[in-house]
PDB file of C-alpha atoms in Angstrom:
ATOM      1  CA  UNK A   1      15.285 -19.487 -22.467  1.00 64.00           C
ATOM      2  CA  UNK A   2      18.786 -19.705 -23.867  1.00 57.00           C
ATOM      3  CA  UNK A   3      20.650 -19.754 -27.149  1.00 55.00           C
ATOM      4  CA  UNK A   4      22.981 -22.677 -27.865  1.00 51.00           C
ATOM      5  CA  UNK A   5      25.802 -21.938 -30.276  1.00 51.00           C
ATOM      6  CA  UNK A   6      27.739 -24.930 -31.599  1.00 50.00           C
ATOM      7  CA  UNK A   7      30.461 -25.185 -34.174  1.00 47.00           C
ATOM      8  CA  UNK A   8      27.833 -25.923 -36.801  1.00 44.00           C
ATOM      9  CA  UNK A   9      24.642 -24.125 -35.870  1.00 45.00           C
ATOM     10  CA  UNK A  10      22.926 -21.896 -33.392  1.00 46.00           C
ATOM     11  CA  UNK A  11      19.960 -23.567 -31.730  1.00 44.00           C
ATOM     12  CA  UNK A  12      17.416 -21.362 -29.978  1.00 46.00           C
ATOM     13  CA  UNK A  13      15.236 -23.520 -27.811  1.00 39.00           C
ATOM     14  CA  UNK A  14      13.147 -23.607 -24.684  1.00 35.00           C
ATOM     15  CA  UNK A  15      14.828 -24.613 -21.432  1.00 36.00           C
ATOM     16  CA  UNK A  16      11.689 -23.997 -19.375  1.00 39.00           C
ATOM     17  CA  UNK A  17       8.591 -21.867 -19.507  1.00 43.00           C
ATOM     18  CA  UNK A  18       9.316 -18.559 -17.784  1.00 50.00           C
ATOM     19  CA  UNK A  19       5.962 -17.844 -16.214  1.00 56.00           C
ATOM     20  CA  UNK A  20       5.200 -14.361 -14.970  1.00 59.00           C
ATOM     21  CA  UNK A  21       4.341 -14.107 -11.303  1.00 63.00           C
ATOM     22  CA  UNK A  22       2.666 -11.531  -9.095  1.00 65.00           C
ATOM     23  CA  UNK A  23       4.858 -10.142  -6.338  1.00 71.00           C
ATOM     24  CA  UNK A  24       3.379  -8.226  -3.398  1.00 80.00           C
ATOM     25  CA  UNK A  25       5.431  -5.466  -1.803  1.00 88.00           C
ATOM     26  CA  UNK A  26       5.118  -2.171   0.047  1.00 93.00           C
ATOM     27  CA  UNK A  27       6.947   1.077   0.657  1.00 94.00           C
ATOM     28  CA  UNK A  28       6.751   2.991   3.901  1.00 96.00           C
ATOM     29  CA  UNK A  29       5.882   4.196   6.367  1.00 97.00           C
ATOM     30  CA  UNK A  30       7.162   7.394   4.741  1.00 98.00           C
ATOM     31  CA  UNK A  31       6.924  10.913   6.118  1.00 98.00           C
ATOM     32  CA  UNK A  32       5.697  13.929   4.134  1.00 98.00           C
ATOM     33  CA  UNK A  33       8.011  16.639   2.864  1.00 98.00           C
ATOM     34  CA  UNK A  34       5.301  19.300   2.658  1.00 98.00           C
ATOM     35  CA  UNK A  35       2.400  20.204   4.966  1.00 98.00           C
ATOM     36  CA  UNK A  36       0.137  23.240   4.756  1.00 98.00           C
ATOM     37  CA  UNK A  37      -3.042  24.721   6.174  1.00 98.00           C
ATOM     38  CA  UNK A  38      -5.752  25.079   3.528  1.00 98.00           C
ATOM     39  CA  UNK A  39      -8.761  27.281   4.253  1.00 98.00           C
ATOM     40  CA  UNK A  40     -10.950  25.419   1.748  1.00 97.00           C
ATOM     41  CA  UNK A  41     -13.135  24.142   4.590  1.00 97.00           C
ATOM     42  CA  UNK A  42     -13.846  24.902   8.241  1.00 95.00           C
ATOM     43  CA  UNK A  43     -13.130  28.104  10.113  1.00 94.00           C
ATOM     44  CA  UNK A  44      -9.963  27.546  12.130  1.00 97.00           C
ATOM     45  CA  UNK A  45      -6.385  27.388  10.852  1.00 98.00           C
ATOM     46  CA  UNK A  46      -3.756  24.865  11.852  1.00 98.00           C
ATOM     47  CA  UNK A  47      -0.646  26.247  13.536  1.00 98.00           C
ATOM     48  CA  UNK A  48       2.791  24.955  12.464  1.00 98.00           C
ATOM     49  CA  UNK A  49       1.498  22.289  10.037  1.00 98.00           C
ATOM     50  CA  UNK A  50       5.039  21.292   9.001  1.00 98.00           C
ATOM     51  CA  UNK A  51       5.606  19.874  12.497  1.00 98.00           C
ATOM     52  CA  UNK A  52       3.935  16.652  11.278  1.00 98.00           C
ATOM     53  CA  UNK A  53       7.093  15.656   9.386  1.00 98.00           C
ATOM     54  CA  UNK A  54       8.550  13.571  12.223  1.00 97.00           C
ATOM     55  CA  UNK A  55       7.601  11.931  15.518  1.00 97.00           C
ATOM     56  CA  UNK A  56       9.326  14.203  18.009  1.00 97.00           C
ATOM     57  CA  UNK A  57       6.612  15.656  20.270  1.00 97.00           C
ATOM     58  CA  UNK A  58       6.727  18.917  18.349  1.00 98.00           C
ATOM     59  CA  UNK A  59       3.198  19.414  17.123  1.00 98.00           C
ATOM     60  CA  UNK A  60       0.919  20.925  14.549  1.00 98.00           C
ATOM     61  CA  UNK A  61      -1.932  22.327  16.665  1.00 98.00           C
ATOM     62  CA  UNK A  62      -5.559  23.335  16.289  1.00 98.00           C
ATOM     63  CA  UNK A  63      -7.680  25.231  18.831  1.00 97.00           C
ATOM     64  CA  UNK A  64     -11.406  24.654  18.351  1.00 96.00           C
ATOM     65  CA  UNK A  65     -14.591  25.775  20.063  1.00 94.00           C
ATOM     66  CA  UNK A  66     -17.677  24.152  18.516  1.00 92.00           C
ATOM     67  CA  UNK A  67     -16.054  24.427  15.093  1.00 94.00           C
ATOM     68  CA  UNK A  68     -14.297  22.580  12.275  1.00 96.00           C
ATOM     69  CA  UNK A  69     -10.664  22.936  11.302  1.00 98.00           C
ATOM     70  CA  UNK A  70      -9.235  23.905   7.959  1.00 98.00           C
ATOM     71  CA  UNK A  71      -7.644  21.148   5.880  1.00 98.00           C
ATOM     72  CA  UNK A  72      -4.251  19.998   7.088  1.00 98.00           C
ATOM     73  CA  UNK A  73      -2.656  18.725   3.875  1.00 98.00           C
ATOM     74  CA  UNK A  74       0.441  16.530   4.022  1.00 98.00           C
ATOM     75  CA  UNK A  75       2.057  15.626   0.683  1.00 98.00           C
ATOM     76  CA  UNK A  76       5.326  14.597  -0.937  1.00 98.00           C
ATOM     77  CA  UNK A  77       5.881  11.228   0.736  1.00 98.00           C
ATOM     78  CA  UNK A  78       8.753  10.314  -1.568  1.00 97.00           C
ATOM     79  CA  UNK A  79       7.446   7.021  -2.912  1.00 97.00           C
ATOM     80  CA  UNK A  80       9.185   5.269  -5.795  1.00 93.00           C
ATOM     81  CA  UNK A  81       6.722   2.545  -6.753  1.00 91.00           C
ATOM     82  CA  UNK A  82       7.821   0.545  -9.839  1.00 83.00           C
ATOM     83  CA  UNK A  83       6.205   1.532 -13.116  1.00 77.00           C
ATOM     84  CA  UNK A  84       3.381  -0.796 -14.026  1.00 75.00           C
ATOM     85  CA  UNK A  85       2.682  -1.828 -10.442  1.00 84.00           C
ATOM     86  CA  UNK A  86      -0.921  -2.238  -9.267  1.00 86.00           C
ATOM     87  CA  UNK A  87      -1.648  -0.228  -6.129  1.00 93.00           C
ATOM     88  CA  UNK A  88      -3.651  -2.439  -3.750  1.00 93.00           C
ATOM     89  CA  UNK A  89      -3.884  -0.313  -0.618  1.00 97.00           C
ATOM     90  CA  UNK A  90      -2.773   2.692   1.391  1.00 98.00           C
ATOM     91  CA  UNK A  91      -2.429   3.138   5.135  1.00 98.00           C
ATOM     92  CA  UNK A  92      -2.084   6.460   6.931  1.00 98.00           C
ATOM     93  CA  UNK A  93      -0.750   6.622  10.480  1.00 98.00           C
ATOM     94  CA  UNK A  94      -1.385   9.730  12.571  1.00 98.00           C
ATOM     95  CA  UNK A  95      -0.101  10.306  16.101  1.00 98.00           C
ATOM     96  CA  UNK A  96      -2.464  12.762  17.816  1.00 98.00           C
ATOM     97  CA  UNK A  97      -4.013  13.826  21.119  1.00 98.00           C
ATOM     98  CA  UNK A  98      -6.319  16.459  22.604  1.00 97.00           C
ATOM     99  CA  UNK A  99      -6.411  18.488  25.812  1.00 96.00           C
ATOM    100  CA  UNK A 100      -9.819  17.025  26.682  1.00 94.00           C
ATOM    101  CA  UNK A 101     -11.866  14.004  25.631  1.00 92.00           C
ATOM    102  CA  UNK A 102     -15.020  14.117  27.708  1.00 92.00           C
ATOM    103  CA  UNK A 103     -18.458  13.801  26.151  1.00 87.00           C
ATOM    104  CA  UNK A 104     -18.882  17.585  26.355  1.00 85.00           C
ATOM    105  CA  UNK A 105     -15.350  18.653  25.445  1.00 91.00           C
ATOM    106  CA  UNK A 106     -13.483  16.718  22.761  1.00 95.00           C
ATOM    107  CA  UNK A 107     -12.015  16.515  19.273  1.00 97.00           C
ATOM    108  CA  UNK A 108     -12.990  13.931  16.668  1.00 97.00           C
ATOM    109  CA  UNK A 109     -12.070  13.280  13.051  1.00 98.00           C
ATOM    110  CA  UNK A 110     -14.274  15.020  10.536  1.00 98.00           C
ATOM    111  CA  UNK A 111     -12.700  14.182   7.172  1.00 98.00           C
ATOM    112  CA  UNK A 112      -9.630  12.025   6.400  1.00 98.00           C
ATOM    113  CA  UNK A 113      -9.066  11.505   2.680  1.00 98.00           C
ATOM    114  CA  UNK A 114      -6.300  11.032   0.157  1.00 98.00           C
ATOM    115  CA  UNK A 115      -4.951  13.744  -2.095  1.00 98.00           C
ATOM    116  CA  UNK A 116      -4.479  12.617  -5.707  1.00 98.00           C
ATOM    117  CA  UNK A 117      -2.973  14.989  -8.274  1.00 97.00           C
ATOM    118  CA  UNK A 118      -3.406  17.750  -5.708  1.00 97.00           C
ATOM    119  CA  UNK A 119      -7.163  17.120  -5.351  1.00 98.00           C
ATOM    120  CA  UNK A 120      -8.832  15.689  -2.235  1.00 98.00           C
ATOM    121  CA  UNK A 121     -10.280  12.375  -3.413  1.00 97.00           C
ATOM    122  CA  UNK A 122     -11.879   9.088  -2.459  1.00 97.00           C
ATOM    123  CA  UNK A 123     -13.615   7.805   0.642  1.00 98.00           C
ATOM    124  CA  UNK A 124     -13.670   9.600   3.975  1.00 98.00           C
ATOM    125  CA  UNK A 125     -11.833   7.430   6.531  1.00 98.00           C
ATOM    126  CA  UNK A 126     -12.649   9.594   9.558  1.00 98.00           C
ATOM    127  CA  UNK A 127     -13.167   7.483  12.666  1.00 94.00           C
ATOM    128  CA  UNK A 128     -15.740   8.036  15.442  1.00 94.00           C
ATOM    129  CA  UNK A 129     -13.359   7.838  18.405  1.00 95.00           C
ATOM    130  CA  UNK A 130     -12.572  10.833  20.599  1.00 96.00           C
ATOM    131  CA  UNK A 131      -8.981  11.950  20.336  1.00 97.00           C
ATOM    132  CA  UNK A 132      -7.129  10.630  23.398  1.00 97.00           C
ATOM    133  CA  UNK A 133      -5.351  12.625  26.103  1.00 98.00           C
ATOM    134  CA  UNK A 134      -1.928  11.165  25.308  1.00 98.00           C
ATOM    135  CA  UNK A 135      -0.057  10.716  22.039  1.00 98.00           C
ATOM    136  CA  UNK A 136      -1.702   7.731  20.350  1.00 98.00           C
ATOM    137  CA  UNK A 137      -1.298   6.193  16.924  1.00 98.00           C
ATOM    138  CA  UNK A 138      -4.435   6.099  14.751  1.00 98.00           C
ATOM    139  CA  UNK A 139      -4.423   3.895  11.647  1.00 98.00           C
ATOM    140  CA  UNK A 140      -6.515   4.529   8.546  1.00 98.00           C
ATOM    141  CA  UNK A 141      -6.914   2.226   5.536  1.00 98.00           C
ATOM    142  CA  UNK A 142      -5.280  -1.152   4.959  1.00 97.00           C
ATOM    143  CA  UNK A 143      -3.097  -3.080   2.525  1.00 95.00           C
ATOM    144  CA  UNK A 144      -6.212  -3.910   0.487  1.00 95.00           C
ATOM    145  CA  UNK A 145      -7.956  -0.525   0.739  1.00 97.00           C
ATOM    146  CA  UNK A 146      -7.308   2.070  -1.963  1.00 96.00           C
ATOM    147  CA  UNK A 147      -9.787   4.502  -0.356  1.00 98.00           C
ATOM    148  CA  UNK A 148     -12.271   4.295  -3.212  1.00 97.00           C
ATOM    149  CA  UNK A 149      -9.996   5.919  -5.787  1.00 96.00           C
ATOM    150  CA  UNK A 150      -7.913   4.439  -8.602  1.00 95.00           C
ATOM    151  CA  UNK A 151      -4.206   4.929  -7.925  1.00 95.00           C
ATOM    152  CA  UNK A 152      -1.328   4.321 -10.315  1.00 92.00           C
ATOM    153  CA  UNK A 153       2.368   4.242  -9.520  1.00 93.00           C
ATOM    154  CA  UNK A 154       2.628   7.682 -11.122  1.00 94.00           C
ATOM    155  CA  UNK A 155      -0.094   9.003  -8.814  1.00 97.00           C
ATOM    156  CA  UNK A 156       1.507   7.876  -5.563  1.00 97.00           C
ATOM    157  CA  UNK A 157       5.042   8.819  -6.656  1.00 97.00           C
ATOM    158  CA  UNK A 158       3.925  12.391  -7.326  1.00 98.00           C
ATOM    159  CA  UNK A 159       4.824  15.183  -4.920  1.00 98.00           C
ATOM    160  CA  UNK A 160       1.115  16.117  -5.054  1.00 97.00           C
ATOM    161  CA  UNK A 161       0.016  12.801  -3.507  1.00 98.00           C
ATOM    162  CA  UNK A 162      -0.855  12.791   0.174  1.00 98.00           C
ATOM    163  CA  UNK A 163      -3.537  12.955   2.832  1.00 98.00           C
ATOM    164  CA  UNK A 164      -5.924  15.643   4.032  1.00 98.00           C
ATOM    165  CA  UNK A 165      -7.075  15.938   7.659  1.00 98.00           C
ATOM    166  CA  UNK A 166     -10.069  17.835   9.043  1.00 98.00           C
ATOM    167  CA  UNK A 167     -11.139  17.652  12.706  1.00 98.00           C
ATOM    168  CA  UNK A 168     -13.959  19.148  14.753  1.00 97.00           C
ATOM    169  CA  UNK A 169     -15.071  20.075  18.252  1.00 94.00           C
ATOM    170  CA  UNK A 170     -18.814  19.861  18.882  1.00 82.00           C
ATOM    171  CA  UNK A 171     -18.995  21.912  22.076  1.00 79.00           C
ATOM    172  CA  UNK A 172     -16.396  23.621  24.257  1.00 83.00           C
ATOM    173  CA  UNK A 173     -12.894  24.949  23.620  1.00 91.00           C
ATOM    174  CA  UNK A 174     -10.277  22.249  23.153  1.00 96.00           C
ATOM    175  CA  UNK A 175      -6.841  22.012  21.528  1.00 97.00           C
ATOM    176  CA  UNK A 176      -5.668  19.167  19.288  1.00 98.00           C
ATOM    177  CA  UNK A 177      -2.094  18.126  18.637  1.00 98.00           C
ATOM    178  CA  UNK A 178      -0.710  16.162  15.675  1.00 98.00           C
ATOM    179  CA  UNK A 179       2.822  14.877  16.193  1.00 98.00           C
ATOM    180  CA  UNK A 180       3.355  13.049  12.900  1.00 98.00           C
ATOM    181  CA  UNK A 181       1.708  11.744   9.749  1.00 98.00           C
ATOM    182  CA  UNK A 182       3.099   8.710   7.915  1.00 98.00           C
ATOM    183  CA  UNK A 183       1.930   6.720   4.909  1.00 98.00           C
ATOM    184  CA  UNK A 184       2.549   3.233   3.497  1.00 98.00           C
ATOM    185  CA  UNK A 185       1.632   2.155  -0.042  1.00 98.00           C
ATOM    186  CA  UNK A 186       1.020  -1.516  -0.879  1.00 96.00           C
ATOM    187  CA  UNK A 187       1.314  -2.820  -4.421  1.00 93.00           C
ATOM    188  CA  UNK A 188       1.610  -5.866  -6.667  1.00 86.00           C
ATOM    189  CA  UNK A 189       3.704  -6.137  -9.776  1.00 79.00           C
ATOM    190  CA  UNK A 190       4.145  -8.971 -12.256  1.00 76.00           C
ATOM    191  CA  UNK A 191       7.440 -10.199 -13.610  1.00 80.00           C
ATOM    192  CA  UNK A 192       7.808 -10.536 -17.377  1.00 86.00           C
ATOM    193  CA  UNK A 193       7.522 -14.082 -18.673  1.00 87.00           C
ATOM    194  CA  UNK A 194       8.893 -15.643 -21.871  1.00 89.00           C
ATOM    195  CA  UNK A 195       6.913 -18.353 -23.646  1.00 88.00           C
ATOM    196  CA  UNK A 196       8.851 -18.651 -26.922  1.00 87.00           C
ATOM    197  CA  UNK A 197      11.644 -17.201 -29.043  1.00 88.00           C
ATOM    198  CA  UNK A 198      11.978 -17.221 -32.821  1.00 88.00           C
ATOM    199  CA  UNK A 199      13.833 -18.176 -34.995  1.00 82.00           C
ATOM    200  CA  UNK A 200      14.932 -21.347 -33.282  1.00 73.00           C
ATOM    201  CA  UNK A 201      17.883 -22.218 -35.525  1.00 73.00           C
ATOM    202  CA  UNK A 202      20.788 -20.178 -36.913  1.00 73.00           C
ATOM    203  CA  UNK A 203      24.122 -21.130 -38.440  1.00 77.00           C
ATOM    204  CA  UNK A 204      27.346 -19.996 -36.804  1.00 81.00           C
ATOM    205  CA  UNK A 205      28.811 -17.175 -38.841  1.00 84.00           C
ATOM    206  CA  UNK A 206      25.426 -15.987 -40.091  1.00 84.00           C
ATOM    207  CA  UNK A 207      24.678 -12.293 -40.299  1.00 89.00           C
ATOM    208  CA  UNK A 208      22.891 -10.583 -37.468  1.00 91.00           C
ATOM    209  CA  UNK A 209      19.163 -11.196 -37.174  1.00 91.00           C
ATOM    210  CA  UNK A 210      16.003 -10.132 -35.390  1.00 94.00           C
ATOM    211  CA  UNK A 211      14.980 -12.307 -32.454  1.00 93.00           C
ATOM    212  CA  UNK A 212      11.244 -12.359 -31.714  1.00 94.00           C
ATOM    213  CA  UNK A 213      10.530 -12.857 -28.007  1.00 93.00           C
ATOM    214  CA  UNK A 214       6.945 -13.782 -27.093  1.00 92.00           C
ATOM    215  CA  UNK A 215       5.590 -13.798 -23.563  1.00 90.00           C
ATOM    216  CA  UNK A 216       3.570 -11.782 -21.049  1.00 87.00           C
ATOM    217  CA  UNK A 217       3.763  -8.568 -19.031  1.00 85.00           C
ATOM    218  CA  UNK A 218       6.286  -6.788 -21.240  1.00 88.00           C
ATOM    219  CA  UNK A 219       6.300  -3.031 -20.731  1.00 84.00           C
ATOM    220  CA  UNK A 220       7.167  -0.249 -23.135  1.00 85.00           C
ATOM    221  CA  UNK A 221      10.899   0.229 -22.742  1.00 90.00           C
ATOM    222  CA  UNK A 222      11.566  -3.445 -21.922  1.00 92.00           C
ATOM    223  CA  UNK A 223      15.005  -4.715 -22.966  1.00 95.00           C
ATOM    224  CA  UNK A 224      16.007  -8.176 -24.183  1.00 94.00           C
ATOM    225  CA  UNK A 225      19.315  -9.291 -22.682  1.00 92.00           C
ATOM    226  CA  UNK A 226      21.666 -11.745 -24.365  1.00 89.00           C
ATOM    227  CA  UNK A 227      23.899 -13.389 -21.780  1.00 84.00           C
ATOM    228  CA  UNK A 228      23.166 -10.465 -19.453  1.00 88.00           C
ATOM    229  CA  UNK A 229      23.967  -7.755 -22.012  1.00 92.00           C
ATOM    230  CA  UNK A 230      21.351  -5.403 -23.421  1.00 96.00           C
ATOM    231  CA  UNK A 231      20.397  -5.734 -27.047  1.00 96.00           C
ATOM    232  CA  UNK A 232      18.541  -3.118 -29.063  1.00 97.00           C
ATOM    233  CA  UNK A 233      14.880  -3.927 -28.446  1.00 97.00           C
ATOM    234  CA  UNK A 234      11.637  -2.848 -30.072  1.00 97.00           C
ATOM    235  CA  UNK A 235       8.461  -3.015 -28.008  1.00 96.00           C
ATOM    236  CA  UNK A 236       5.736  -4.489 -30.199  1.00 96.00           C
ATOM    237  CA  UNK A 237       3.104  -5.177 -27.542  1.00 93.00           C
ATOM    238  CA  UNK A 238       2.830  -6.390 -23.946  1.00 88.00           C
ATOM    239  CA  UNK A 239       3.291  -9.921 -25.362  1.00 93.00           C
ATOM    240  CA  UNK A 240       6.011  -9.446 -27.990  1.00 96.00           C
ATOM    241  CA  UNK A 241       9.458  -7.859 -28.321  1.00 96.00           C
ATOM    242  CA  UNK A 242      11.960  -7.776 -31.176  1.00 97.00           C
ATOM    243  CA  UNK A 243      15.678  -7.793 -30.339  1.00 96.00           C
ATOM    244  CA  UNK A 244      18.469  -7.001 -32.778  1.00 97.00           C
ATOM    245  CA  UNK A 245      21.166  -9.684 -32.456  1.00 92.00           C
ATOM    246  CA  UNK A 246      24.484  -8.784 -34.126  1.00 94.00           C
ATOM    247  CA  UNK A 247      26.675 -11.302 -35.968  1.00 92.00           C
ATOM    248  CA  UNK A 248      29.256 -10.969 -33.191  1.00 91.00           C
ATOM    249  CA  UNK A 249      26.888 -12.887 -30.897  1.00 88.00           C
ATOM    250  CA  UNK A 250      27.046 -15.954 -33.174  1.00 86.00           C
ATOM    251  CA  UNK A 251      30.697 -16.912 -32.924  1.00 84.00           C
ATOM    252  CA  UNK A 252      31.053 -18.985 -29.735  1.00 75.00           C
ATOM    253  CA  UNK A 253      29.757 -22.483 -29.122  1.00 63.00           C
ATOM    254  CA  UNK A 254      28.160 -22.010 -25.703  1.00 67.00           C
ATOM    255  CA  UNK A 255      24.759 -21.407 -24.148  1.00 73.00           C
ATOM    256  CA  UNK A 256      23.636 -17.786 -23.898  1.00 75.00           C
ATOM    257  CA  UNK A 257      20.707 -17.074 -21.519  1.00 82.00           C
ATOM    258  CA  UNK A 258      18.009 -14.759 -22.821  1.00 87.00           C
ATOM    259  CA  UNK A 259      16.024 -12.625 -20.381  1.00 88.00           C
ATOM    260  CA  UNK A 260      13.723  -9.600 -20.509  1.00 90.00           C
ATOM    261  CA  UNK A 261      14.014  -6.648 -18.146  1.00 89.00           C
ATOM    262  CA  UNK A 262      11.146  -4.200 -17.777  1.00 87.00           C
ATOM    263  CA  UNK A 263      11.723  -0.483 -17.099  1.00 80.00           C
ATOM    264  CA  UNK A 264      10.887  -1.098 -13.428  1.00 68.00           C
ATOM    265  CA  UNK A 265      14.062  -3.247 -13.259  1.00 67.00           C
ATOM    266  CA  UNK A 266      12.070  -6.486 -12.879  1.00 67.00           C
ATOM    267  CA  UNK A 267      13.708  -9.271 -14.899  1.00 73.00           C
ATOM    268  CA  UNK A 268      12.392 -12.593 -16.163  1.00 68.00           C
ATOM    269  CA  UNK A 269      14.183 -15.792 -15.231  1.00 61.00           C
ATOM    270  CA  UNK A 270      16.740 -17.137 -17.685  1.00 59.00           C
TER     271      UNK A 270
END
């Protein structure tokens, strides 16, 4: 949409319909900035849990003998998902190994779940495979799997968002090693779209006026831009904004593109 200013009048009219569109994106794999042992389950503590921050063959370790581990909680992955985005999936990547993986002497996953708002939540993604003898990447979740829990951009951007790991040994003594934990978040967001603007006619030299912008996917805090410059904007609803257009914008006989930018920095087409 654009505003045409001529020597006689200002004509506000549709150049094309600015349809909103869904855009798929992802952030990651990111590493945690915090990792702790939590004695809320199991009987054996993790040693050096913060060693999961990077892939460097320096390990968080667990020594088990027919027992379960404590929680190993990794959080603070540093995501910055745009406000208003829809979280579609989460993947967790863990590089791990064990000193043994025979049928009588092994380590397996017991509980792998997300941490939302500091609380262990959602579906258990623990796999049945024995931990291997060499450093091997294990993948949990997918780009369409939110682990059975609703996640917002605020949730995953929080320092309290992360993953919890519990492992077990069913028989003899064995040691497990975790080299690194990484996470990727997948999301969709929709661009704002403009379907109409009103009024559609103003005279050059008129006083300033309120421009009503109607469309879709407007967010609280959205800004109407006149020729790329912000104008004072009131958020009425996800489908309507009101912009204050000063008289100084009505003095030149040219086209001025009108766009809407949401707080997540996503802008409609002009």
